[in-house]
Short mmCIF file of C-alpha atoms in Angstrom, two decimals:
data_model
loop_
_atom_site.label_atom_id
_atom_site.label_comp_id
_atom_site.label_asym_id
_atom_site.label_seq_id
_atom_site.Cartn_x
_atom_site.Cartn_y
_atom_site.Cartn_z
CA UNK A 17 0.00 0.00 0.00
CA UNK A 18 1.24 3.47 -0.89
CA UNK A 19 2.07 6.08 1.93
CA UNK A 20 -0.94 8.06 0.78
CA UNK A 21 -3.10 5.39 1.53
CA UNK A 22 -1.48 4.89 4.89
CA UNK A 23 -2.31 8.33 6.14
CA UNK A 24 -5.41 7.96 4.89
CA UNK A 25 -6.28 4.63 6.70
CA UNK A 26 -4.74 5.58 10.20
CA UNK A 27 -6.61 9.72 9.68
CA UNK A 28 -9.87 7.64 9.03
CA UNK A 29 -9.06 5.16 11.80
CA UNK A 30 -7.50 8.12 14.53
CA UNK A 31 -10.74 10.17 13.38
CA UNK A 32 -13.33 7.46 14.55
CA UNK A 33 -11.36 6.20 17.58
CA UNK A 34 -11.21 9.83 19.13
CA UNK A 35 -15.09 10.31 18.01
CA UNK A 36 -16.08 7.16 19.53
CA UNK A 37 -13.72 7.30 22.36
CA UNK A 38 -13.99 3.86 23.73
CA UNK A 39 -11.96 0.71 23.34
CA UNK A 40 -11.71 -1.46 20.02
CA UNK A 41 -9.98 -4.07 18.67
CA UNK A 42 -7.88 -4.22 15.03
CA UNK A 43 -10.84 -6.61 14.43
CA UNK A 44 -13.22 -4.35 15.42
CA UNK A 45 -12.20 -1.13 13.89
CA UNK A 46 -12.02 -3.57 10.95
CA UNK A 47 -15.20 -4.85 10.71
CA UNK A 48 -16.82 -1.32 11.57
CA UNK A 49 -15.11 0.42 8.99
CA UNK A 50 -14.81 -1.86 6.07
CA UNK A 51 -18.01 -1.53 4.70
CA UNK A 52 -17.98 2.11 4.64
CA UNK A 53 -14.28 2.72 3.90
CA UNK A 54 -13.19 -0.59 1.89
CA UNK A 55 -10.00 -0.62 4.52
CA UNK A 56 -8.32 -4.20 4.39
CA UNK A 57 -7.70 -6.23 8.06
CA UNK A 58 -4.22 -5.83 6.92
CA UNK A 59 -3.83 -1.91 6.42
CA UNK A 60 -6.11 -1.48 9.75
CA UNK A 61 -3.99 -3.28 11.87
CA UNK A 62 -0.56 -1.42 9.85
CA UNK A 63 -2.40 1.88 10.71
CA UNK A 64 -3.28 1.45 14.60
CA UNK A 65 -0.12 0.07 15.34
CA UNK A 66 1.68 2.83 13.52
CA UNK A 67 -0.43 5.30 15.37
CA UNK A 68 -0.02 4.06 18.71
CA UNK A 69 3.71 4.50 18.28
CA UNK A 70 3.67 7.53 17.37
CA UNK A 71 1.60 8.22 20.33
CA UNK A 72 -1.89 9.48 18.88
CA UNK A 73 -3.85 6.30 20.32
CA UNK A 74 -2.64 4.39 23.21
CA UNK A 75 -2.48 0.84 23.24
CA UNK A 76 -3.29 -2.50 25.78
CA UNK A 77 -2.40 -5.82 25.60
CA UNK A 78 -4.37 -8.46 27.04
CA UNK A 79 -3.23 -11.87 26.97
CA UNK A 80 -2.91 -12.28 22.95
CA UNK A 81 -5.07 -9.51 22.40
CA UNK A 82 -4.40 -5.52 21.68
CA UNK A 83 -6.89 -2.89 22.80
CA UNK A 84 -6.61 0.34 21.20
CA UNK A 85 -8.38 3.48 22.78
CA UNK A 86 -7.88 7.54 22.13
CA UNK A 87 -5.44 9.62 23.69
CA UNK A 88 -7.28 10.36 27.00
CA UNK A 89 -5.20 13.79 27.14
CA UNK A 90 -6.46 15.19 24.24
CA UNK A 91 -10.08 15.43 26.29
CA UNK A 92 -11.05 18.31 29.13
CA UNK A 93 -11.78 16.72 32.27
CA UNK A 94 -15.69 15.72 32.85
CA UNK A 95 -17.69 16.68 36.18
CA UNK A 96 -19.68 14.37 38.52
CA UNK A 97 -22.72 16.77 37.66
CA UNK A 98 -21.82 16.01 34.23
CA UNK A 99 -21.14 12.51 34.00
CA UNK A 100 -24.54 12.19 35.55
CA UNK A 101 -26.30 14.60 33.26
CA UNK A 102 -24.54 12.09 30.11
CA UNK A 103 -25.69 9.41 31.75
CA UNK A 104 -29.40 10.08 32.05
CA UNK A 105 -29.36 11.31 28.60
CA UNK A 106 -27.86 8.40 27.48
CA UNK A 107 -30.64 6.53 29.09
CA UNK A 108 -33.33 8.50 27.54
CA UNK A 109 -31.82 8.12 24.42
CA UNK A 110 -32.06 3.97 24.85
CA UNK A 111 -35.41 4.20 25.70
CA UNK A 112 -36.03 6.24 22.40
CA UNK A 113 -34.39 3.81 20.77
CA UNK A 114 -35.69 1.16 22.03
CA UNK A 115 -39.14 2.18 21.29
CA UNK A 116 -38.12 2.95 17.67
CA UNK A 117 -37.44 -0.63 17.02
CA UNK A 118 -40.26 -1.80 18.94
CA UNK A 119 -42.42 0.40 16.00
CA UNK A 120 -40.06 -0.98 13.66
CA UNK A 121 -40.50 -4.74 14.39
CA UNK A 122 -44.46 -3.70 14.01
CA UNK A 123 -44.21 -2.30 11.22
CA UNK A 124 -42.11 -4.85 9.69
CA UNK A 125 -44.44 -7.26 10.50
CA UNK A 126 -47.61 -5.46 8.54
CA UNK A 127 -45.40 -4.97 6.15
CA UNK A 128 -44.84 -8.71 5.43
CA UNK A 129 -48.23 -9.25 5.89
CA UNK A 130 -49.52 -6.56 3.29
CA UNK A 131 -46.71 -8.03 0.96
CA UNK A 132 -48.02 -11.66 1.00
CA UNK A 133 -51.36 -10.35 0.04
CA UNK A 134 -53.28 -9.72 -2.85
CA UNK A 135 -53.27 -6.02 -4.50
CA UNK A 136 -56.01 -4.05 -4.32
CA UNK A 137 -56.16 -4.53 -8.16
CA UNK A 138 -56.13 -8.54 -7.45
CA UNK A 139 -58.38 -8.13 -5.10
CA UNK A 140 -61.32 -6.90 -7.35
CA UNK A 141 -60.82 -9.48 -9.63
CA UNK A 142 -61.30 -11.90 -6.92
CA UNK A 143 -64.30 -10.60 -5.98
CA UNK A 144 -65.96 -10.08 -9.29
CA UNK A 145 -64.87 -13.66 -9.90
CA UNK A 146 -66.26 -15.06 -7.04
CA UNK A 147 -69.18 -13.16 -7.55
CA UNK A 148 -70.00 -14.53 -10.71
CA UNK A 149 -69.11 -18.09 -9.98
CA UNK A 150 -71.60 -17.49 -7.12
CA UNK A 151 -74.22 -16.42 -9.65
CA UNK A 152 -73.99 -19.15 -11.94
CA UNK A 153 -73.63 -21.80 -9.72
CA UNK A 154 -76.90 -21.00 -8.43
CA UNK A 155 -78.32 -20.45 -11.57
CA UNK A 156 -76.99 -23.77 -12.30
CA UNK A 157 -78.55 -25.27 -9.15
CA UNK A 158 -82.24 -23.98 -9.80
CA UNK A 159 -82.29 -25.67 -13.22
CA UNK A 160 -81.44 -28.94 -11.45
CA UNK A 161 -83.97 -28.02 -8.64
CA UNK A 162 -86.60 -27.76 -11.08
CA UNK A 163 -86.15 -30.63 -13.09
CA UNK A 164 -85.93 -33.18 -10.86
CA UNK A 165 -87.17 -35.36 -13.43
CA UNK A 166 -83.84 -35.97 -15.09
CA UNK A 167 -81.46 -35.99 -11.88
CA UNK A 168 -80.49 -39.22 -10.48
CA UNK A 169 -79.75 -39.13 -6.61
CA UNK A 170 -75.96 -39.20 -7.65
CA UNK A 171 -75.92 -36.19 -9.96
CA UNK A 172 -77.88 -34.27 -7.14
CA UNK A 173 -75.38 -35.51 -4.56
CA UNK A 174 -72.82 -34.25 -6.48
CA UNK A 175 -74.19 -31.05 -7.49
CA UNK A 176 -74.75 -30.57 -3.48
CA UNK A 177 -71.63 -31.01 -2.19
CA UNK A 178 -70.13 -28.57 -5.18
CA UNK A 179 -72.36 -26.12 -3.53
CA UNK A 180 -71.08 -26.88 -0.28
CA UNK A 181 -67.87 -26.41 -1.87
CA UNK A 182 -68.76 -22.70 -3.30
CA UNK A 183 -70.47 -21.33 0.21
CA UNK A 184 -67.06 -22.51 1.86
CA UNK A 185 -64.92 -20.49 -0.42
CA UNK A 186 -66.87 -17.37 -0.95
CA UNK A 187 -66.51 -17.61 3.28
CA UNK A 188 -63.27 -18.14 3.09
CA UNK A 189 -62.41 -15.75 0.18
CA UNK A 190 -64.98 -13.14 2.15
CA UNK A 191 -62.78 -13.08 5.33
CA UNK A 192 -59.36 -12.83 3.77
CA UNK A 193 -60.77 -9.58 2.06
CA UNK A 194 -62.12 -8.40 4.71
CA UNK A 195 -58.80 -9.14 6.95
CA UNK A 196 -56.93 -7.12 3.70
CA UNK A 197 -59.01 -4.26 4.06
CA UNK A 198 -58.64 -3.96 7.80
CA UNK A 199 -54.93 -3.93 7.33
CA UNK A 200 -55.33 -1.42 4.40
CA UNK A 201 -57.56 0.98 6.93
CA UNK A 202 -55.34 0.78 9.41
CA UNK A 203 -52.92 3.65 7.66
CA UNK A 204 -55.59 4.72 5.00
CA UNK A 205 -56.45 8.30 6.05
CA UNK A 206 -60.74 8.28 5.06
CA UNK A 207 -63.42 5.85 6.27
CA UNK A 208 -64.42 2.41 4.80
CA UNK A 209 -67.12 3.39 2.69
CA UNK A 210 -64.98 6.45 1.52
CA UNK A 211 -62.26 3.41 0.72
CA UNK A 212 -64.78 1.09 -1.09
CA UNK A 213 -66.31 4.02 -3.24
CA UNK A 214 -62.70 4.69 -4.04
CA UNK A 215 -61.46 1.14 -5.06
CA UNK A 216 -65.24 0.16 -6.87
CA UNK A 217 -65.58 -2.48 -4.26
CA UNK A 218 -68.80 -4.13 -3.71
CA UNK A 219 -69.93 -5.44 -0.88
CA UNK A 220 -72.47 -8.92 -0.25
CA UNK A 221 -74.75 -6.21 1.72
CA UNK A 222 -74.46 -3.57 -1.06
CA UNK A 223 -75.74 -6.34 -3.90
CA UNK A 224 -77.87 -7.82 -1.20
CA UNK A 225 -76.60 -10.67 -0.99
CA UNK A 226 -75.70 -13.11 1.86
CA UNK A 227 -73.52 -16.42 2.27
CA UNK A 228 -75.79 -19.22 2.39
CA UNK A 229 -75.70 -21.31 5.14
CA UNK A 230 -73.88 -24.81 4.26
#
């Protein structure tokens, strides 16, 4: 590595050490820096050892180990009243931050859950779908009601349990929307009938409708 790029690794490296002021290993400075920098293991370790012999970091060994820290001169000396006053803003600050992730994890979570979901768009479709496999299955069903002439038990057996079959998923498809749209409302800014004017969703109630018992 050229010289230039030495000075430029241990300025980088004295600069965050004296900013941070607490105690890091090669390994550490190296894996905090790295991403941000592109500084090799090998050039870190070159540029804190360089640095603590010339005396702008000090240096610790423990066991196999090597601590590195700032040059505790370089700081004005710190009162009790002000240690204390750090200190409780320090724990302010971690409860701030700790509720930040807490609302992060949350949101996160709907997040995932509005991502598995059907769009809005997709959502329409389903329900016109469903709708109209609704319609003619019970077109369908009257016919065979009314000529019961020409159905043997089987057929009507058959045709009962598809009907079963419908009721169950226009239940099933009927709560997944409506779980959808309660996790749409939760952040959308107008009502629910403001939100199903908007999208040209219609409801069972609005086409007065209900979902047959099974």
């Amino acid at each position: 590595m050229s010289k230039s790029k030495d000075a430029g690794a241990a300025s980088i490296i004295l600069n965050y050490l004296n900013v941070k002021n607490r105690p890091y290993s090669a390994q550490d400075v190296f894996g905090n820096l790295q991403k941000q920098h592109g500084l090799g293991k090998t050039a870190v370790v070159k540029a804190m050892e360089l640095l603590a012999q010339q005396g702008k970091i000090r240096e610790k060994v423990y066991g196999k180990q090597k601590i590195y820290f700032a040059d505790q001169s370089q700081f004005t000396d710190v009162s009790d009243t002000e240690l204390k006053s750090m200190d409780g803003k320090i724990s302010e600050l971690n409860s701030q931050i700790q509720g930040v992730q807490q609302d992060c994890r949350q949101l996160d979570a709907e997040l995932r859950g509005l991502n598995s979901s059907m769009t809005t768009k997709e959502l329409i479709s389903e329900i016109e779908e469903l709708k109209k496999e609704c319609v003619e299955s019970k077109q369908r069903l009257e016919r065979i009601k009314n000529a019961t002439n020409h159905v043997t038990p089987e057929e009507k057996e058959k045709v009962y349990k598809e009907r079963s079959q419908f009721v169950r998923e226009w239940k099933k498809r009927k709560r997944l929307t409506n779980d959808i749209m309660d996790a749409v409302l939760e952040g959308y800014p107008k009502s629910k009938k403001q939100f199903l004017e908007e999208v040209g969703i219609e409801t069972d109630e609005d086409c007065k409708v209900t979902v047959p018992n099974v």
